[in-house]
Tab-separated table of C-alpha atoms and ligand atoms in Angstrom:
chain	number	residue	atom	x	y	z
A	1	MET	CA	-2.760	-71.916	-25.620
A	2	ARG	CA	-2.173	-72.093	-21.880
A	3	VAL	CA	-5.309	-72.844	-19.892
A	4	GLN	CA	-5.765	-70.463	-16.992
A	5	THR	CA	-7.924	-71.601	-14.111
A	6	LEU	CA	-10.095	-69.280	-12.041
A	7	GLY	CA	-7.774	-69.818	-9.073
A	8	GLN	CA	-4.667	-68.859	-11.069
A	9	PHE	CA	-6.435	-65.873	-12.599
A	10	ILE	CA	-7.576	-64.560	-9.215
A	11	ILE	CA	-4.075	-64.802	-7.764
A	12	GLU	CA	-2.585	-63.068	-10.794
A	13	LYS	CA	-5.125	-60.236	-10.600
A	14	GLN	CA	-5.224	-59.781	-6.861
A	15	ASN	CA	-2.806	-56.887	-6.937
A	16	ASP	CA	-5.519	-54.990	-8.826
A	17	PHE	CA	-7.645	-54.884	-5.692
A	18	PRO	CA	-7.071	-51.644	-3.861
A	19	TYR	CA	-8.072	-53.125	-0.528
A	20	ALA	CA	-7.883	-56.445	1.280
A	21	LYS	CA	-6.549	-58.371	-1.710
A	22	GLY	CA	-6.201	-61.809	-0.240
A	23	GLU	CA	-9.644	-61.752	1.349
A	24	LEU	CA	-11.512	-60.862	-1.812
A	25	SER	CA	-9.576	-63.512	-3.740
A	26	ARG	CA	-10.522	-66.113	-1.165
A	27	LEU	CA	-14.141	-65.019	-1.241
A	28	LEU	CA	-14.287	-65.410	-5.025
A	29	ARG	CA	-12.668	-68.810	-4.670
A	30	ASP	CA	-15.323	-69.851	-2.107
A	31	ILE	CA	-18.056	-68.791	-4.536
A	32	GLY	CA	-16.409	-70.887	-7.262
A	33	ILE	CA	-16.433	-73.942	-5.003
A	34	ALA	CA	-20.106	-73.544	-4.051
A	35	ALA	CA	-20.943	-73.032	-7.740
A	36	LYS	CA	-19.343	-76.364	-8.646
A	37	ILE	CA	-21.375	-78.163	-5.999
A	38	VAL	CA	-24.621	-76.540	-7.146
A	39	ASN	CA	-23.737	-77.349	-10.758
A	40	ARG	CA	-23.241	-80.990	-9.838
A	41	GLU	CA	-26.739	-81.086	-8.358
A	42	VAL	CA	-28.257	-79.228	-11.316
A	43	ASN	CA	-26.683	-81.763	-13.679
A	44	LYS	CA	-28.091	-84.760	-11.903
A	45	ALA	CA	-31.324	-83.092	-10.914
A	46	GLY	CA	-33.504	-85.402	-12.994
A	47	LEU	CA	-31.808	-88.458	-11.508
A	48	VAL	CA	-32.028	-87.900	-7.795
A	49	GLU	CA	-35.461	-86.385	-7.566
A	50	ILE	CA	-34.130	-83.219	-6.121
A	51	LEU	CA	-36.816	-81.443	-8.052
A	52	GLY	CA	-39.600	-82.126	-5.592
A	53	GLU	CA	-41.084	-79.511	-3.383
A	54	THR	CA	-39.413	-78.912	-0.052
A	55	GLY	CA	-40.717	-81.351	2.491
A	56	GLU	CA	-40.902	-84.363	0.184
A	57	VAL	CA	-38.861	-87.477	0.775
A	58	ASN	CA	-36.721	-88.947	-2.017
A	59	VAL	CA	-36.029	-92.565	-2.909
A	60	GLN	CA	-33.223	-92.818	-0.360
A	61	GLY	CA	-35.638	-91.668	2.296
A	62	GLU	CA	-33.820	-88.359	2.601
A	63	GLN	CA	-35.526	-85.046	2.848
A	64	VAL	CA	-35.786	-83.599	-0.663
A	65	LYS	CA	-34.823	-79.997	-1.101
A	66	LYS	CA	-35.992	-77.891	-3.936
A	67	LEU	CA	-33.032	-76.749	-5.982
A	68	ASP	CA	-33.306	-73.109	-4.978
A	69	ILE	CA	-33.189	-74.046	-1.295
A	70	PHE	CA	-30.311	-76.437	-1.977
A	71	ALA	CA	-28.383	-73.681	-3.766
A	72	ASN	CA	-29.107	-71.244	-0.959
A	73	ASP	CA	-27.906	-73.685	1.724
A	74	GLN	CA	-24.813	-74.542	-0.293
A	75	PHE	CA	-23.704	-70.950	-0.817
A	76	ILE	CA	-24.439	-70.003	2.782
A	77	ALA	CA	-22.433	-72.980	4.074
A	78	ALA	CA	-19.455	-72.216	1.812
A	79	LEU	CA	-19.499	-68.535	2.744
A	80	LYS	CA	-19.743	-69.268	6.465
A	81	VAL	CA	-16.755	-71.602	6.539
A	82	GLY	CA	-14.813	-69.374	4.135
A	83	GLY	CA	-14.681	-66.666	6.808
A	84	GLU	CA	-14.545	-63.674	4.434
A	85	VAL	CA	-18.065	-62.295	4.909
A	86	CYS	CA	-19.693	-61.011	8.088
A	87	ALA	CA	-23.255	-61.177	6.752
A	88	ILE	CA	-25.253	-62.627	3.873
A	89	ALA	CA	-28.461	-61.410	2.253
A	90	SER	CA	-30.371	-63.815	0.053
A	91	GLU	CA	-33.554	-63.814	-1.959
A	92	GLU	CA	-34.531	-66.909	0.003
A	93	ASN	CA	-34.197	-65.301	3.440
A	94	GLU	CA	-36.419	-62.519	4.610
A	95	ASP	CA	-33.790	-61.064	6.941
A	96	ILE	CA	-30.031	-60.781	6.615
A	97	ILE	CA	-27.929	-63.605	8.019
A	98	PRO	CA	-25.336	-62.075	10.351
A	99	ILE	CA	-22.303	-64.333	10.735
A	100	ASP	CA	-20.964	-64.780	14.186
A	101	ASN	CA	-18.273	-67.429	14.136
A	102	GLU	CA	-14.597	-67.560	14.957
A	103	VAL	CA	-13.302	-67.676	11.358
A	104	SER	CA	-15.400	-64.687	10.281
A	105	LYS	CA	-14.501	-62.294	13.057
A	106	ASN	CA	-12.195	-60.203	10.867
A	107	ALA	CA	-14.361	-60.446	7.756
A	108	LYS	CA	-14.416	-57.223	5.751
A	109	TYR	CA	-17.182	-58.007	3.285
A	110	VAL	CA	-20.874	-58.725	2.992
A	111	ILE	CA	-22.493	-60.594	0.137
A	112	ALA	CA	-25.974	-60.440	-1.361
A	113	MET	CA	-27.184	-63.221	-3.622
A	114	ASP	CA	-29.941	-64.700	-5.667
A	115	PRO	CA	-28.939	-68.339	-5.174
A	116	LEU	CA	-31.151	-69.680	-7.958
A	117	ASP	CA	-32.285	-67.317	-10.666
A	118	GLY	CA	-34.834	-68.645	-13.133
A	119	SER	CA	-36.690	-70.892	-10.713
A	120	SER	CA	-39.538	-71.413	-13.179
A	121	ASN	CA	-37.025	-73.293	-15.374
A	122	ILE	CA	-35.739	-75.705	-12.721
A	123	ASP	CA	-37.914	-78.639	-13.644
A	124	VAL	CA	-37.525	-78.382	-17.391
A	125	ASN	CA	-33.805	-78.561	-18.151
A	126	VAL	CA	-33.457	-74.908	-19.071
A	127	SER	CA	-30.531	-72.777	-17.869
A	128	VAL	CA	-30.701	-71.327	-14.378
A	129	GLY	CA	-28.163	-69.207	-12.533
A	130	THR	CA	-26.795	-67.649	-9.354
A	131	ILE	CA	-26.159	-63.917	-8.959
A	132	PHE	CA	-23.904	-62.345	-6.318
A	133	SER	CA	-22.874	-58.889	-5.219
A	134	ILE	CA	-20.077	-58.050	-2.771
A	135	TYR	CA	-19.713	-54.913	-0.648
A	136	ARG	CA	-17.164	-53.755	1.878
A	137	ARG	CA	-18.803	-53.655	5.290
A	138	VAL	CA	-19.576	-50.208	6.682
A	139	SER	CA	-20.427	-51.395	10.192
A	140	LEU	CA	-17.356	-51.416	12.367
A	141	SER	CA	-17.100	-54.849	13.926
A	142	GLY	CA	-18.927	-57.995	14.910
A	143	PRO	CA	-21.490	-59.640	12.633
A	144	GLY	CA	-22.650	-57.516	9.679
A	145	THR	CA	-25.786	-55.386	9.972
A	146	MET	CA	-28.524	-54.066	7.723
A	147	GLU	CA	-26.595	-50.850	7.024
A	148	ASP	CA	-23.923	-52.916	5.265
A	149	PHE	CA	-26.531	-53.780	2.632
A	150	MET	CA	-28.079	-50.331	2.311
A	151	GLN	CA	-25.244	-49.131	0.065
A	152	ARG	CA	-25.687	-48.008	-3.514
A	153	GLY	CA	-24.704	-50.320	-6.346
A	154	THR	CA	-21.813	-47.993	-7.145
A	155	GLU	CA	-20.169	-49.218	-3.916
A	156	GLN	CA	-19.954	-52.843	-5.068
A	157	VAL	CA	-16.410	-54.212	-5.003
A	158	ALA	CA	-17.250	-57.292	-7.025
A	159	ALA	CA	-20.244	-58.901	-8.659
A	160	GLY	CA	-20.884	-61.888	-10.811
A	161	TYR	CA	-23.134	-64.679	-11.911
A	162	ILE	CA	-22.951	-68.360	-12.589
A	163	ILE	CA	-24.975	-69.986	-15.355
A	164	TYR	CA	-25.834	-73.623	-15.038
A	165	GLY	CA	-26.480	-74.147	-18.717
A	166	SER	CA	-25.280	-76.304	-21.565
A	167	SER	CA	-21.974	-75.593	-19.894
A	168	CYS	CA	-21.422	-74.017	-16.499
A	169	MET	CA	-19.947	-70.526	-16.619
A	170	LEU	CA	-18.836	-68.047	-13.999
A	171	VAL	CA	-18.683	-64.403	-15.071
A	172	TYR	CA	-17.481	-61.710	-12.691
A	173	THR	CA	-16.081	-58.234	-12.344
A	174	THR	CA	-14.094	-56.463	-9.661
A	175	GLY	CA	-14.453	-53.154	-11.475
A	176	LYS	CA	-11.652	-53.776	-13.928
A	177	GLY	CA	-13.516	-55.335	-16.820
A	178	VAL	CA	-15.463	-58.564	-17.016
A	179	ASN	CA	-14.057	-62.054	-17.357
A	180	GLY	CA	-15.834	-65.313	-18.062
A	181	PHE	CA	-14.788	-68.816	-17.015
A	182	THR	CA	-16.196	-72.113	-18.255
A	183	LEU	CA	-16.174	-75.194	-16.066
A	184	ASP	CA	-14.136	-77.985	-17.596
A	185	PRO	CA	-15.850	-81.021	-16.063
A	186	SER	CA	-12.890	-83.285	-16.858
A	187	ILE	CA	-10.617	-81.385	-14.463
A	188	GLY	CA	-13.297	-79.793	-12.289
A	189	GLU	CA	-11.911	-76.292	-12.795
A	190	PHE	CA	-13.325	-73.039	-14.133
A	191	CYS	CA	-11.025	-72.043	-17.002
A	192	LEU	CA	-10.743	-68.577	-18.507
A	193	SER	CA	-12.793	-68.755	-21.706
A	194	ASN	CA	-14.028	-65.188	-22.235
A	195	PRO	CA	-11.348	-62.701	-21.196
A	196	ASN	CA	-12.251	-59.019	-21.021
A	197	ILE	CA	-15.827	-59.320	-22.278
A	198	LYS	CA	-17.148	-56.253	-24.112
A	199	THR	CA	-20.784	-56.058	-25.109
A	200	PRO	CA	-21.660	-54.713	-28.568
A	201	GLU	CA	-22.827	-51.052	-28.678
A	202	THR	CA	-26.046	-52.252	-30.233
A	203	GLY	CA	-27.663	-55.562	-31.101
A	204	LEU	CA	-30.568	-57.312	-32.771
A	205	ILE	CA	-32.257	-58.940	-29.798
A	206	TYR	CA	-34.915	-57.665	-27.410
A	207	SER	CA	-35.928	-59.708	-24.375
A	208	LEU	CA	-38.995	-59.158	-22.242
A	209	ASN	CA	-42.103	-61.042	-21.210
A	210	GLU	CA	-44.492	-59.953	-23.931
A	211	GLY	CA	-47.314	-61.778	-22.207
A	212	ASN	CA	-47.461	-58.731	-19.936
A	213	HIS	CA	-47.828	-56.356	-22.881
A	214	LEU	CA	-51.193	-54.955	-21.875
A	215	HIS	CA	-49.761	-53.988	-18.499
A	216	PHE	CA	-46.564	-52.309	-19.741
A	217	PRO	CA	-46.040	-48.559	-19.504
A	218	ASP	CA	-46.735	-46.823	-22.826
A	219	GLY	CA	-43.032	-46.110	-23.369
A	220	VAL	CA	-42.272	-49.842	-23.311
A	221	LYS	CA	-45.221	-50.660	-25.578
A	222	LYS	CA	-43.976	-48.097	-28.098
A	223	TYR	CA	-40.381	-49.341	-27.846
A	224	VAL	CA	-41.491	-52.928	-28.483
A	225	LYS	CA	-43.398	-51.716	-31.538
A	226	TYR	CA	-40.232	-49.926	-32.677
A	227	CYS	CA	-38.266	-53.211	-32.300
A	228	GLN	CA	-40.812	-54.955	-34.517
A	229	GLU	CA	-40.901	-52.367	-37.303
A	230	GLU	CA	-39.167	-52.892	-40.656
A	231	ASP	CA	-36.122	-50.670	-41.102
A	232	VAL	CA	-33.165	-51.634	-43.272
A	233	ALA	CA	-30.752	-49.064	-41.841
A	234	THR	CA	-31.083	-50.376	-38.274
A	235	ASN	CA	-31.660	-54.022	-39.202
A	236	ARG	CA	-35.140	-54.074	-37.753
A	237	PRO	CA	-37.238	-56.005	-36.957
A	238	TYR	CA	-35.151	-57.327	-34.087
A	239	SER	CA	-35.469	-60.870	-32.805
A	240	SER	CA	-37.380	-61.575	-29.632
A	241	ARG	CA	-35.588	-63.940	-27.210
A	242	TYR	CA	-36.838	-64.527	-23.661
A	243	ILE	CA	-36.111	-67.640	-21.646
A	244	GLY	CA	-37.371	-66.512	-18.239
A	245	SER	CA	-33.988	-66.928	-16.523
A	246	GLY	CA	-32.717	-63.363	-16.316
A	247	VAL	CA	-29.108	-64.508	-16.003
A	248	ALA	CA	-29.289	-66.562	-19.203
A	249	ASP	CA	-31.135	-63.864	-21.155
A	250	ILE	CA	-28.744	-61.162	-20.024
A	251	HIS	CA	-25.670	-63.347	-20.588
A	252	ARG	CA	-26.724	-64.075	-24.173
A	253	ASN	CA	-27.389	-60.388	-24.800
A	254	LEU	CA	-24.052	-59.468	-23.184
A	255	LEU	CA	-22.197	-61.616	-25.706
A	256	LYS	CA	-24.353	-60.968	-28.767
A	257	GLY	CA	-25.716	-57.484	-28.135
A	258	GLY	CA	-29.309	-56.834	-27.126
A	259	ILE	CA	-31.628	-55.395	-24.531
A	260	TYR	CA	-33.432	-57.053	-21.611
A	261	ILE	CA	-36.336	-55.214	-20.046
A	262	TYR	CA	-38.365	-56.030	-16.953
A	263	PRO	CA	-40.541	-52.933	-16.651
A	264	THR	CA	-43.182	-52.013	-14.142
A	265	THR	CA	-46.468	-53.720	-14.886
A	266	THR	CA	-49.877	-53.158	-13.402
A	267	LYS	CA	-49.329	-56.391	-11.461
A	268	SER	CA	-45.852	-55.367	-10.244
A	269	PRO	CA	-46.056	-51.567	-10.079
A	270	LYS	CA	-42.488	-51.303	-8.774
A	271	GLY	CA	-41.104	-53.890	-11.177
A	272	LYS	CA	-40.381	-57.512	-10.333
A	273	LEU	CA	-36.625	-57.794	-10.035
A	274	ARG	CA	-34.720	-57.011	-6.853
A	275	LEU	CA	-32.244	-54.174	-6.721
A	276	LEU	CA	-29.762	-55.662	-4.243
A	277	TYR	CA	-29.048	-59.130	-5.589
A	278	GLU	CA	-30.363	-59.084	-9.166
A	279	CYS	CA	-30.218	-55.627	-10.729
A	280	ASN	CA	-27.150	-54.067	-9.084
A	281	PRO	CA	-24.765	-56.971	-9.753
A	282	LEU	CA	-26.015	-57.400	-13.328
A	283	ALA	CA	-25.727	-53.642	-13.847
A	284	PHE	CA	-22.135	-53.628	-12.554
A	285	ILE	CA	-21.201	-56.384	-14.997
A	286	ILE	CA	-22.956	-54.803	-17.964
A	287	GLU	CA	-21.407	-51.398	-17.298
A	288	GLN	CA	-17.974	-52.941	-16.955
A	289	ALA	CA	-18.551	-54.587	-20.332
A	290	GLY	CA	-19.429	-51.202	-21.872
A	291	GLY	CA	-23.217	-51.524	-21.688
A	292	LYS	CA	-25.866	-49.680	-19.717
A	293	ALA	CA	-28.383	-50.468	-16.978
A	294	THR	CA	-31.199	-48.150	-15.920
A	295	ASP	CA	-34.658	-48.280	-14.411
A	296	GLY	CA	-36.012	-46.516	-17.499
A	297	LYS	CA	-35.096	-43.109	-16.091
A	298	GLY	CA	-31.809	-43.254	-14.218
A	299	ARG	CA	-28.796	-45.427	-13.555
A	300	ILE	CA	-29.539	-48.593	-11.570
A	301	MET	CA	-26.343	-48.425	-9.538
A	302	GLU	CA	-27.156	-44.937	-8.245
A	303	LYS	CA	-30.512	-45.884	-6.799
A	304	ASN	CA	-30.865	-45.561	-3.043
A	305	MET	CA	-31.416	-48.742	-1.090
A	306	LYS	CA	-34.399	-48.500	1.197
A	307	GLU	CA	-35.210	-52.092	1.993
A	308	LEU	CA	-33.535	-55.447	1.542
A	309	HIS	CA	-35.882	-56.939	-1.039
A	310	GLN	CA	-36.612	-53.683	-2.859
A	311	ARG	CA	-37.805	-54.055	-6.438
A	312	THR	CA	-37.031	-51.946	-9.472
A	313	PRO	CA	-37.775	-51.888	-13.186
A	314	LEU	CA	-34.722	-52.870	-15.245
A	315	PHE	CA	-33.558	-51.848	-18.736
A	316	ILE	CA	-30.186	-53.464	-19.353
A	317	GLY	CA	-27.903	-54.263	-22.274
A	318	SER	CA	-26.274	-52.625	-25.264
A	319	THR	CA	-25.892	-48.888	-24.675
A	320	GLN	CA	-27.608	-47.671	-27.833
A	321	MET	CA	-30.601	-49.940	-27.322
A	322	VAL	CA	-31.068	-48.970	-23.663
A	323	GLU	CA	-30.817	-45.289	-24.619
A	324	LYS	CA	-33.408	-45.738	-27.346
A	325	ALA	CA	-35.801	-47.460	-24.939
A	326	MET	CA	-35.285	-44.624	-22.448
A	327	GLU	CA	-36.128	-42.075	-25.147
A	328	PHE	CA	-39.478	-43.811	-25.550
A	329	MET	CA	-39.961	-43.904	-21.771
A	330	LEU	CA	-39.335	-40.170	-21.528
A	331	LYS	CA	-41.512	-39.323	-24.486
A	332	PHE	CA	-44.518	-41.285	-23.248
A	333	GLU	CA	-44.002	-40.719	-19.540
A	334	ALA	CA	-46.967	-38.393	-19.186
A	335	VAL	CA	-49.441	-40.925	-20.467
A	336	SER	CA	-48.097	-44.037	-18.726
B	401	AHG	P1	-36.127	-65.839	-9.673
B	401	AHG	O1	-36.161	-67.176	-10.316
B	401	AHG	O2	-34.875	-65.615	-8.870
B	401	AHG	O3	-37.375	-65.514	-8.915
B	401	AHG	O4	-35.978	-64.713	-10.814
B	401	AHG	C1	-36.685	-64.798	-12.011
B	401	AHG	C2	-36.665	-63.456	-12.667
B	401	AHG	C3	-35.725	-63.321	-13.845
B	401	AHG	O5	-34.612	-64.134	-13.782
B	401	AHG	C4	-36.562	-63.617	-15.046
B	401	AHG	O6	-36.106	-62.978	-16.184
B	401	AHG	C5	-37.903	-63.132	-14.626
B	401	AHG	O7	-37.947	-63.196	-13.222
B	401	AHG	C6	-39.012	-63.929	-15.203
B	401	AHG	O8	-40.200	-63.393	-14.789
B	401	AHG	P2	-41.552	-63.604	-15.616
B	401	AHG	O9	-41.884	-65.059	-15.497
B	401	AHG	O10	-42.537	-62.712	-14.919
B	401	AHG	O11	-41.293	-63.178	-17.038
B	402	MN	MN1	-33.859	-64.030	-9.793
B	403	MN	MN1	-34.082	-66.757	-7.223
């Protein structure tokens, strides 16, 4: 079988883009390059003491950067020189980063990202990821502004994630299905490994932090109980799988079928995950793969953006499982 690299695939598909084809292709290529550099650091993390807290000095006497800051810097640098975005929003930066350089003056896009998802797993050799979401700018010219990021998830032109796991994968959508690429380290290229990913209608896995059980809304408590009950017809009890890296949990469920929930808790009454650079891009991918993403009541991608780091509850995965969880949410709404 012919191996197709990410670069070849993007060029072949660029006629699918209704708008600014070349630019979006180049932007995706820039993301692929930054991902390879971050992957290289993730792979040697244990060796070069990159795991220390920011501010420490490593054996070479260099300033040590924590991996999430390294990933953030790397993506920002690649996106700035790439010239295809006029502003960046990142989990690691309180405000947007408007880009005001010569190469970016005609940039048509903005990008929002979670440079390192699963930070609690950095030091322990468990998969982490990067999530990104791309919008067409709505501001007219110059560096991008806040209004460029205040668009609904339905306006995304592309979204994706990278998993730095047992292999490194890049999964993305431009609204025409979802494709997955695995990094072949011997040639240093992402190669198409999972074309046109479709998620199963239902699955046997539920993923949420059950340590928070006491603080879940009643609908979630009842749904978890439902997952644990014996029922031959629906193959219950389901298996519980939760790594703590949303990207890895959601990627596994995307391929195998399952549901991932991060509900409101008493500690995080609005939920923990961020709408702009975690939930919307993951929702776009899941929907493009035939799954569903809601906040327990309505579609994630139709939520209004009010602030950059806005949080939301997230119910995401196989359609039938998300719908079942929402039934419980509706039924027990009054008491939660
Ligand atoms: P981040 O590392 O970017 O802060 O995101 C972590 C997110 C998500 O990826 C993960 O599923 C969840 O937070 C884990 O949170 P808990 O430790 O509260 O379960
Ligand atoms: Mn995250
Ligand atoms: Mn993060």
